[in-house]
Tab-separated table of C-alpha atoms in Angstrom:
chain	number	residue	atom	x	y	z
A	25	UNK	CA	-117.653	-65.272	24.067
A	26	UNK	CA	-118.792	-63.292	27.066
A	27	UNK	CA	-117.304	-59.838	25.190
A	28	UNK	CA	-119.917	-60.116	22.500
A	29	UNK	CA	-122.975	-60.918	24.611
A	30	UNK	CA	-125.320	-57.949	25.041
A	31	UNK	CA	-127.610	-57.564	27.920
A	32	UNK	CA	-130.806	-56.315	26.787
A	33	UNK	CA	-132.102	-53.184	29.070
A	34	UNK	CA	-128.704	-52.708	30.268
A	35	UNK	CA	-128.181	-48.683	29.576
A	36	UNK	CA	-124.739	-48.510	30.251
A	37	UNK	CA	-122.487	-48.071	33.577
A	38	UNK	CA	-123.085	-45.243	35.137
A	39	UNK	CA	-126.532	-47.066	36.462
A	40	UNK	CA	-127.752	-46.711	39.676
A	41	UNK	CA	-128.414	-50.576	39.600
A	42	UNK	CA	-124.508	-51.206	38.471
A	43	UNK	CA	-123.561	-52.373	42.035
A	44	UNK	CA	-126.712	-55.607	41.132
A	45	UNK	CA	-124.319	-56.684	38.269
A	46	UNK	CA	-123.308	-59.892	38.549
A	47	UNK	CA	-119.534	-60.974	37.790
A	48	UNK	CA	-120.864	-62.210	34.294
A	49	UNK	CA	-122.260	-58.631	33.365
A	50	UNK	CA	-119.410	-56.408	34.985
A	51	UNK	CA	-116.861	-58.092	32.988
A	52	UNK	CA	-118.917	-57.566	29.749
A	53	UNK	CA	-118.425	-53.877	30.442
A	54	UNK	CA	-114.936	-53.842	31.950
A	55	UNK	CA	-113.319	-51.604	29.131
A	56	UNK	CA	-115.855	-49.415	29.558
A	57	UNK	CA	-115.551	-49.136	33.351
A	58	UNK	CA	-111.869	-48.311	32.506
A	59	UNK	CA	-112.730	-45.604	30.182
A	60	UNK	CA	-115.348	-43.933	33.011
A	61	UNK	CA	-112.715	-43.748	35.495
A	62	UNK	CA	-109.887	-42.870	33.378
A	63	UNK	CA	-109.973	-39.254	34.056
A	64	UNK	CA	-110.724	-39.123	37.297
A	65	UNK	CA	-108.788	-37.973	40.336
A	66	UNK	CA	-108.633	-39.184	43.858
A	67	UNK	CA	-107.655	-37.847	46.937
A	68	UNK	CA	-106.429	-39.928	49.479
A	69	UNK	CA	-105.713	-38.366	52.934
A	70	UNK	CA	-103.462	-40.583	55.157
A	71	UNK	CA	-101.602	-43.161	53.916
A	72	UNK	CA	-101.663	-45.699	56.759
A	73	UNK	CA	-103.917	-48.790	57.643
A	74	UNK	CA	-106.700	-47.044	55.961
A	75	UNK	CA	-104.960	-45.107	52.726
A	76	UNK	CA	-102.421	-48.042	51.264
A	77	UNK	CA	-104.999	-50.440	51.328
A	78	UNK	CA	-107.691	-48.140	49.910
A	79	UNK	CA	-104.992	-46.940	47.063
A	80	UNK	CA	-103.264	-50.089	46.334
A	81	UNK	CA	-106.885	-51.512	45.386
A	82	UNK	CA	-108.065	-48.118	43.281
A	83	UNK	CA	-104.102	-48.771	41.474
A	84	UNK	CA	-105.166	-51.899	40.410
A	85	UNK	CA	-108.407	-51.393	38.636
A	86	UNK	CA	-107.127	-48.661	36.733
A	87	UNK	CA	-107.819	-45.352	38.738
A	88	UNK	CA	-105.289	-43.482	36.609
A	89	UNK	CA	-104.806	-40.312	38.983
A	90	UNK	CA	-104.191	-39.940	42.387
A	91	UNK	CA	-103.173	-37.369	45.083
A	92	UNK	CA	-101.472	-38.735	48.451
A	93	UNK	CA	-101.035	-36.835	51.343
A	94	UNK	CA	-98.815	-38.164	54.756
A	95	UNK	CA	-96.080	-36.829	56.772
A	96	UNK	CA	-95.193	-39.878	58.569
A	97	UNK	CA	-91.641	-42.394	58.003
A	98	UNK	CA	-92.494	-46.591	58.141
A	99	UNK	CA	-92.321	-47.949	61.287
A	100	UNK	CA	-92.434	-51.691	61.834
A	101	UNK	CA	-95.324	-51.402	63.953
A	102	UNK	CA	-97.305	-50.469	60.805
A	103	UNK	CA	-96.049	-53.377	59.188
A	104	UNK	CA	-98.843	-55.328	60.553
A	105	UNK	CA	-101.869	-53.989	58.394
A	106	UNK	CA	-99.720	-51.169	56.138
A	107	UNK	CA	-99.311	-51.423	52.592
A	108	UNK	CA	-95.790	-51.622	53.301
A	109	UNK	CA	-92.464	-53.976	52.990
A	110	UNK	CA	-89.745	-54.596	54.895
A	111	UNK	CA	-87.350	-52.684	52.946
A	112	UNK	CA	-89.537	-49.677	53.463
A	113	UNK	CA	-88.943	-49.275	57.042
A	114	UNK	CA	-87.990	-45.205	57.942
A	115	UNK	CA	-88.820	-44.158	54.639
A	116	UNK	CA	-92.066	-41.638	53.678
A	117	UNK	CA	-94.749	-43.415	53.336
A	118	UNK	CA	-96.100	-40.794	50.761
A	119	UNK	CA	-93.535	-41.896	48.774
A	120	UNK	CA	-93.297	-45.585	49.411
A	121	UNK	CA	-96.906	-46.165	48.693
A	122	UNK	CA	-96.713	-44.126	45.227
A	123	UNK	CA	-93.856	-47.017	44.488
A	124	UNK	CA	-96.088	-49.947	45.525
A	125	UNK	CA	-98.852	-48.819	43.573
A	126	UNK	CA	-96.297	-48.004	40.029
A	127	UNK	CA	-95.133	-51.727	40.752
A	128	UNK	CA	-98.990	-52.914	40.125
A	129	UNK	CA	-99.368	-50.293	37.353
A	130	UNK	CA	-96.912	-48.083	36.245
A	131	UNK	CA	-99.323	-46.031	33.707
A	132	UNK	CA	-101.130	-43.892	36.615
A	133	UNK	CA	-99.799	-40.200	37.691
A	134	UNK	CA	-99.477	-40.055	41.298
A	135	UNK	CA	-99.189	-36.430	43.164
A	136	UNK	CA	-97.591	-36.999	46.364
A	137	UNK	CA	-97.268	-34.057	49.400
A	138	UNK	CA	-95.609	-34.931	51.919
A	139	UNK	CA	-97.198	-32.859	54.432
A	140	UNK	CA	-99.386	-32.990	57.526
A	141	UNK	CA	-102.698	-31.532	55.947
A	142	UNK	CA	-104.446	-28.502	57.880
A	143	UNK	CA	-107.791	-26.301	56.755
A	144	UNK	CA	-105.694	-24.162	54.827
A	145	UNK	CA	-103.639	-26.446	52.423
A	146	UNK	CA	-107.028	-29.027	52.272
A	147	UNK	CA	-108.173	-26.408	49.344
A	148	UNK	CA	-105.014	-26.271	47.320
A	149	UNK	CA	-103.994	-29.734	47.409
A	150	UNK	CA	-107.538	-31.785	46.985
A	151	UNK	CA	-108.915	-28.937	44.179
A	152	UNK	CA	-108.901	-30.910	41.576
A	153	UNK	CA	-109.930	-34.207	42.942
A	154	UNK	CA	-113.310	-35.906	42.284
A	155	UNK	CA	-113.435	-37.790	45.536
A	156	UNK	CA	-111.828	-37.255	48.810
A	157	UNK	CA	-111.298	-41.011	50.612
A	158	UNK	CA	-110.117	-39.515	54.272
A	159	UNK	CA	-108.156	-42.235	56.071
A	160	UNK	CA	-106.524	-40.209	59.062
A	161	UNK	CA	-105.278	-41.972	62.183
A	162	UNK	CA	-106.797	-39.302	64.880
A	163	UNK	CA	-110.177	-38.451	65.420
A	164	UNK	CA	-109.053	-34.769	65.208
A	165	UNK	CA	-107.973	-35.111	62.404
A	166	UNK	CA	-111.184	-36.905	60.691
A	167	UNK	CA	-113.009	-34.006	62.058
A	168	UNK	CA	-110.718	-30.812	60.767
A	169	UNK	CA	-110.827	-32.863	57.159
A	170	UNK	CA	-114.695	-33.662	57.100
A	171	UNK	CA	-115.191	-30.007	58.492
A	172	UNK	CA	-113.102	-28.364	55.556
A	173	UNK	CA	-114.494	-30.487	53.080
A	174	UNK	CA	-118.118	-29.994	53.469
A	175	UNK	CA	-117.620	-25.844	53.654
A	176	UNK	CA	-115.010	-25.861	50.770
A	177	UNK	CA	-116.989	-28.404	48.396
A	178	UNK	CA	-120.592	-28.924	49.073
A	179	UNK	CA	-121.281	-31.892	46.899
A	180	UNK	CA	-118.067	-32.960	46.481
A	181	UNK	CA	-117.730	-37.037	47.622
A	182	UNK	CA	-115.886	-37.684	51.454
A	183	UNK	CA	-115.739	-41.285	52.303
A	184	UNK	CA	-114.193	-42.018	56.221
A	185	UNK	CA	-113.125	-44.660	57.579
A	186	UNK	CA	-114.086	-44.627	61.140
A	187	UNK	CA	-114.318	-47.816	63.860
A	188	UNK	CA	-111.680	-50.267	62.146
A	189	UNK	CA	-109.938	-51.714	65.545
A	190	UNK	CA	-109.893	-54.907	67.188
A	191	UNK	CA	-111.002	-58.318	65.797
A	192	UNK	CA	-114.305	-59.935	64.581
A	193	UNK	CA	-117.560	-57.968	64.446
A	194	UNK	CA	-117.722	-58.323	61.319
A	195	UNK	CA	-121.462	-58.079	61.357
A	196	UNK	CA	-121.288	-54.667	62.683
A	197	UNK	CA	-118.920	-52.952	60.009
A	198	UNK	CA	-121.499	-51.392	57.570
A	199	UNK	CA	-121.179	-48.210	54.899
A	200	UNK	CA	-123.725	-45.390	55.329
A	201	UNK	CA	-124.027	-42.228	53.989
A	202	UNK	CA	-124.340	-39.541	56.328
A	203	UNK	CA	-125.820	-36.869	54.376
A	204	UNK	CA	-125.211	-35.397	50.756
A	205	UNK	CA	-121.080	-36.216	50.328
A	206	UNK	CA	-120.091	-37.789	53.353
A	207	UNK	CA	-120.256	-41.825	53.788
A	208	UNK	CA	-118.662	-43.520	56.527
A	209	UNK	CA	-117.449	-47.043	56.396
A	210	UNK	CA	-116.460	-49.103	59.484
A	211	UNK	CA	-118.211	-50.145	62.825
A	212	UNK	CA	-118.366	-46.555	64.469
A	213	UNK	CA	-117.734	-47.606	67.475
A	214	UNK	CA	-114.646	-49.623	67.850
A	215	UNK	CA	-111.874	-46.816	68.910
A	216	UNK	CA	-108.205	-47.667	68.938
A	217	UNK	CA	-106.467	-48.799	72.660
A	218	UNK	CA	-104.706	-51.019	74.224
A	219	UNK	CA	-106.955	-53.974	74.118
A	220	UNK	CA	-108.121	-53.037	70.615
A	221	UNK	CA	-105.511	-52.778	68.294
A	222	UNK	CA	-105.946	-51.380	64.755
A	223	UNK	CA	-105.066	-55.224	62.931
A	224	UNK	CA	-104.555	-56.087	58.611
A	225	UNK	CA	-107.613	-58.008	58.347
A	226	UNK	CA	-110.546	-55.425	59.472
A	227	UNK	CA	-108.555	-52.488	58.799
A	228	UNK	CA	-108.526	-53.950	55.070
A	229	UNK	CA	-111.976	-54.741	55.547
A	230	UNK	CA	-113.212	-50.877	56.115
A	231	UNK	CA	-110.199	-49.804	53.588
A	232	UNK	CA	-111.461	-51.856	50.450
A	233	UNK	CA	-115.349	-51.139	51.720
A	234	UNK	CA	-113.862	-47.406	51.062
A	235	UNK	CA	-111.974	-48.210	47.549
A	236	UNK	CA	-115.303	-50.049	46.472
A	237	UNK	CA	-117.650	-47.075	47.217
A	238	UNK	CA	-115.001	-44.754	45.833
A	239	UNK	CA	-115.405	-47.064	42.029
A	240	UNK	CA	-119.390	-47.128	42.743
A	241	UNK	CA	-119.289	-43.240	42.969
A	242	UNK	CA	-116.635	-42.223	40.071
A	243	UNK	CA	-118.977	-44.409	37.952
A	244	UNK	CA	-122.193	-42.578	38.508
A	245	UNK	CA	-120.381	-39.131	38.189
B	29	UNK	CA	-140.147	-30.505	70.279
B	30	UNK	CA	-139.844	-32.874	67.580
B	31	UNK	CA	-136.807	-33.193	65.409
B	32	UNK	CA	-135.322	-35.427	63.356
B	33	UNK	CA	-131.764	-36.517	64.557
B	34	UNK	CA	-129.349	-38.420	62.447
B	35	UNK	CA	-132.692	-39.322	60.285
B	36	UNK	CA	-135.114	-40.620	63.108
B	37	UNK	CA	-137.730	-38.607	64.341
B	38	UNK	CA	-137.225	-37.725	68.186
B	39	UNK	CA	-139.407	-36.243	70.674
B	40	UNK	CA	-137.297	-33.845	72.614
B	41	UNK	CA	-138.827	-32.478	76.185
B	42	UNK	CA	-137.139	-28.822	75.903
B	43	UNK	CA	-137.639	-26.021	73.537
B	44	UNK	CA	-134.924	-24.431	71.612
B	45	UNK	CA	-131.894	-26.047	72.905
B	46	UNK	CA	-128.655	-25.139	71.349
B	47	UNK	CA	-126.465	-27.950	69.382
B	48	UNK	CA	-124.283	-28.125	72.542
B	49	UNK	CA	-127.339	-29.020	75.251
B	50	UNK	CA	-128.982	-30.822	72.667
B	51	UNK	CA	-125.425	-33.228	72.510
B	52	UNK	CA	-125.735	-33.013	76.435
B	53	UNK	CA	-129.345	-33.922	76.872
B	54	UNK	CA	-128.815	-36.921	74.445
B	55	UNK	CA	-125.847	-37.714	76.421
B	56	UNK	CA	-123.529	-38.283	73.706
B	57	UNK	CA	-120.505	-38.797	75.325
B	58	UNK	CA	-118.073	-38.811	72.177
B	59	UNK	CA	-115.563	-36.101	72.529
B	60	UNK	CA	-115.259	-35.089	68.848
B	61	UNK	CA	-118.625	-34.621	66.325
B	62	UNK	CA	-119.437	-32.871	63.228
B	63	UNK	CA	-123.012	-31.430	63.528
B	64	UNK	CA	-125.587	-30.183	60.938
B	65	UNK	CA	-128.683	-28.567	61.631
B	66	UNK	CA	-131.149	-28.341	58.436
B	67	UNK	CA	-127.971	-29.624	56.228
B	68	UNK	CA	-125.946	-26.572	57.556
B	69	UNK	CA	-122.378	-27.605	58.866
B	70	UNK	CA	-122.265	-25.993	62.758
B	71	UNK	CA	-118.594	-26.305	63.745
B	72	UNK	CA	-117.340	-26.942	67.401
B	73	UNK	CA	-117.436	-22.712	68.396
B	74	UNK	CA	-120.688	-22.406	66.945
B	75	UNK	CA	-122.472	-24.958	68.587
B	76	UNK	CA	-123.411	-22.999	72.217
B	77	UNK	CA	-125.312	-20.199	69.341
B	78	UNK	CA	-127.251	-22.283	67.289
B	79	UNK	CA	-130.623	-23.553	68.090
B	80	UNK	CA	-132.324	-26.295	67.349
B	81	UNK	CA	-136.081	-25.379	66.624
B	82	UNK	CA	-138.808	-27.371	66.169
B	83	UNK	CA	-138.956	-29.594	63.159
B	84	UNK	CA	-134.921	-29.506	62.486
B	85	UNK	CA	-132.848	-31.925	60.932
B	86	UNK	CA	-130.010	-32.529	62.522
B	87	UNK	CA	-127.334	-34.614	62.364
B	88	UNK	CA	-124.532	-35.449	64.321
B	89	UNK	CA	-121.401	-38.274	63.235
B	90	UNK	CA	-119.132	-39.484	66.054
B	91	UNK	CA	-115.510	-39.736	65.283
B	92	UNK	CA	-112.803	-41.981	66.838
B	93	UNK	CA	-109.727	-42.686	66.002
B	94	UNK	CA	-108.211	-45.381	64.270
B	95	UNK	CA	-106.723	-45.751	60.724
């Protein structure tokens, strides 16, 4: 039974060679991985293209805590890469998405503010959280968020989303990490216009690239 | 001088530029950045005061919309 093998040299998750797992090994260690993340909080800022995707993935491998921040309603314009049904449309997506994700697991906590964020309510409402995934529409608003976080929590995890738009190039979507806390995932180049519309499949590309770093990181903390 | 911007070394024909003419001399066109010097955030009104001397690190992330 795969449960009862043991890997010999494996120390434990928490590894900086856990991302090298194979399938095999990972789901060896699966209640383990549970028990890591268990008590961890995440922040998610924006819950658009970018944030439902990110959170509906963290949801469903057992993230058990969660803080969402948006001010906006459903519009069926979002419908087209939003974690978001029909039935939703005009309603908060704040509180939409924290439905979506109890549907997938209803044992997680979910702290939703229905707010647009600024410098000054950053502090008080991502505290507590372990990792900050920002997934913001506007480039302003990417830059007040990364700005607060690095002076208010040196050290503290920021992964952005930035260059999602358009279709193809998938080649050119990468994750790096720009210096202590902050990673980036997306192309970095592809901005939102007419031509280049922000679409499901690359926007989910860049918003699970962002859920997967987020699970690499909680496991090393 | 020499500096290293967004981790490659770069050979930079002026002396002490500040963040701003260093973003101008590069020609970075991107309208909104976040910029560190030696790992030190320098936000948007700070970047006309501080310099970038020789053997800085700085780094400099474009951001564009889209989400």
């Amino acid at each position: 039974m795969v449960e009862n093998e043991t890997i010999e040299g494996f120390q434990g998750i928490g590894q900086a060679d856990f991302v090298y797992l194979s399938h095999k090994k990972l789901a060896v260690y699966w209640s383990e991985i549970k028990e890591k993340i268990s008590d961890k909080v995440i922040g998610i800022a924006g819950c658009g293209g970018l944030g439902s995707n990110a959170a509906m993935a963290l949801a469903r491998v057992g993230i058990k805590h969660f803080v969402l921040v948006d001010f906006d309603l459903i519009d069926e314009s979002n419908l087209n890469r939003q974690y978001f049904f029909r039935h939703q449309l005009g309603k908060k997506k704040v509180h939409e998405l924290a439905v979506n994700m109890l549907a997938v697991n209803p044992d997680i906590h979910i702290q939703c503010h229905d707010t647009r964020l600024e410098p000054e309510s950053v502090q008080q409402i991502f505290n507590q959280c372990h990792l900050i995934i920002e997934a913001f529409d506007t480039a302003e608003a990417k830059q007040m968020l990364a700005e607060t976080v690095i002076s208010l929590w040196p050290g503290k995890p920021l992964i952005m989303g930035i260059g999602m738009a358009g279709v193809g190039g998938y080649g050119l979507i990468k994750q790096v990490q720009w210096d202590g806390q902050v990673y980036v995932c997306g192309d970095l180049i592809t901005e939102i216009a007419e031509n280049e519309p922000p679409l499901a499949p690359r926007v989910g590309i860049v918003a699970n690239m962002q859920a997967n770093l987020a699970l690499e990181l909680l496991l090393k903390l | 001088m020499n500096i290293i911007l967004n981790n490659t070394p770069e050979s930079i024909e002026a002396e002490g530029l500040s963040v701003n003419e260093l973003i101008r001399y590069k020609n970075f066109t991107f309208r909104l950045l976040v910029t560190k010097v030696n790992d030190q955030l320098v936000r948007t009104d700070e970047r006309d005061n501080v310099i970038v001397n020789e053997g800085d690190n700085v780094q400099i992330l474009h951001l564009i919309s889209g989400g």
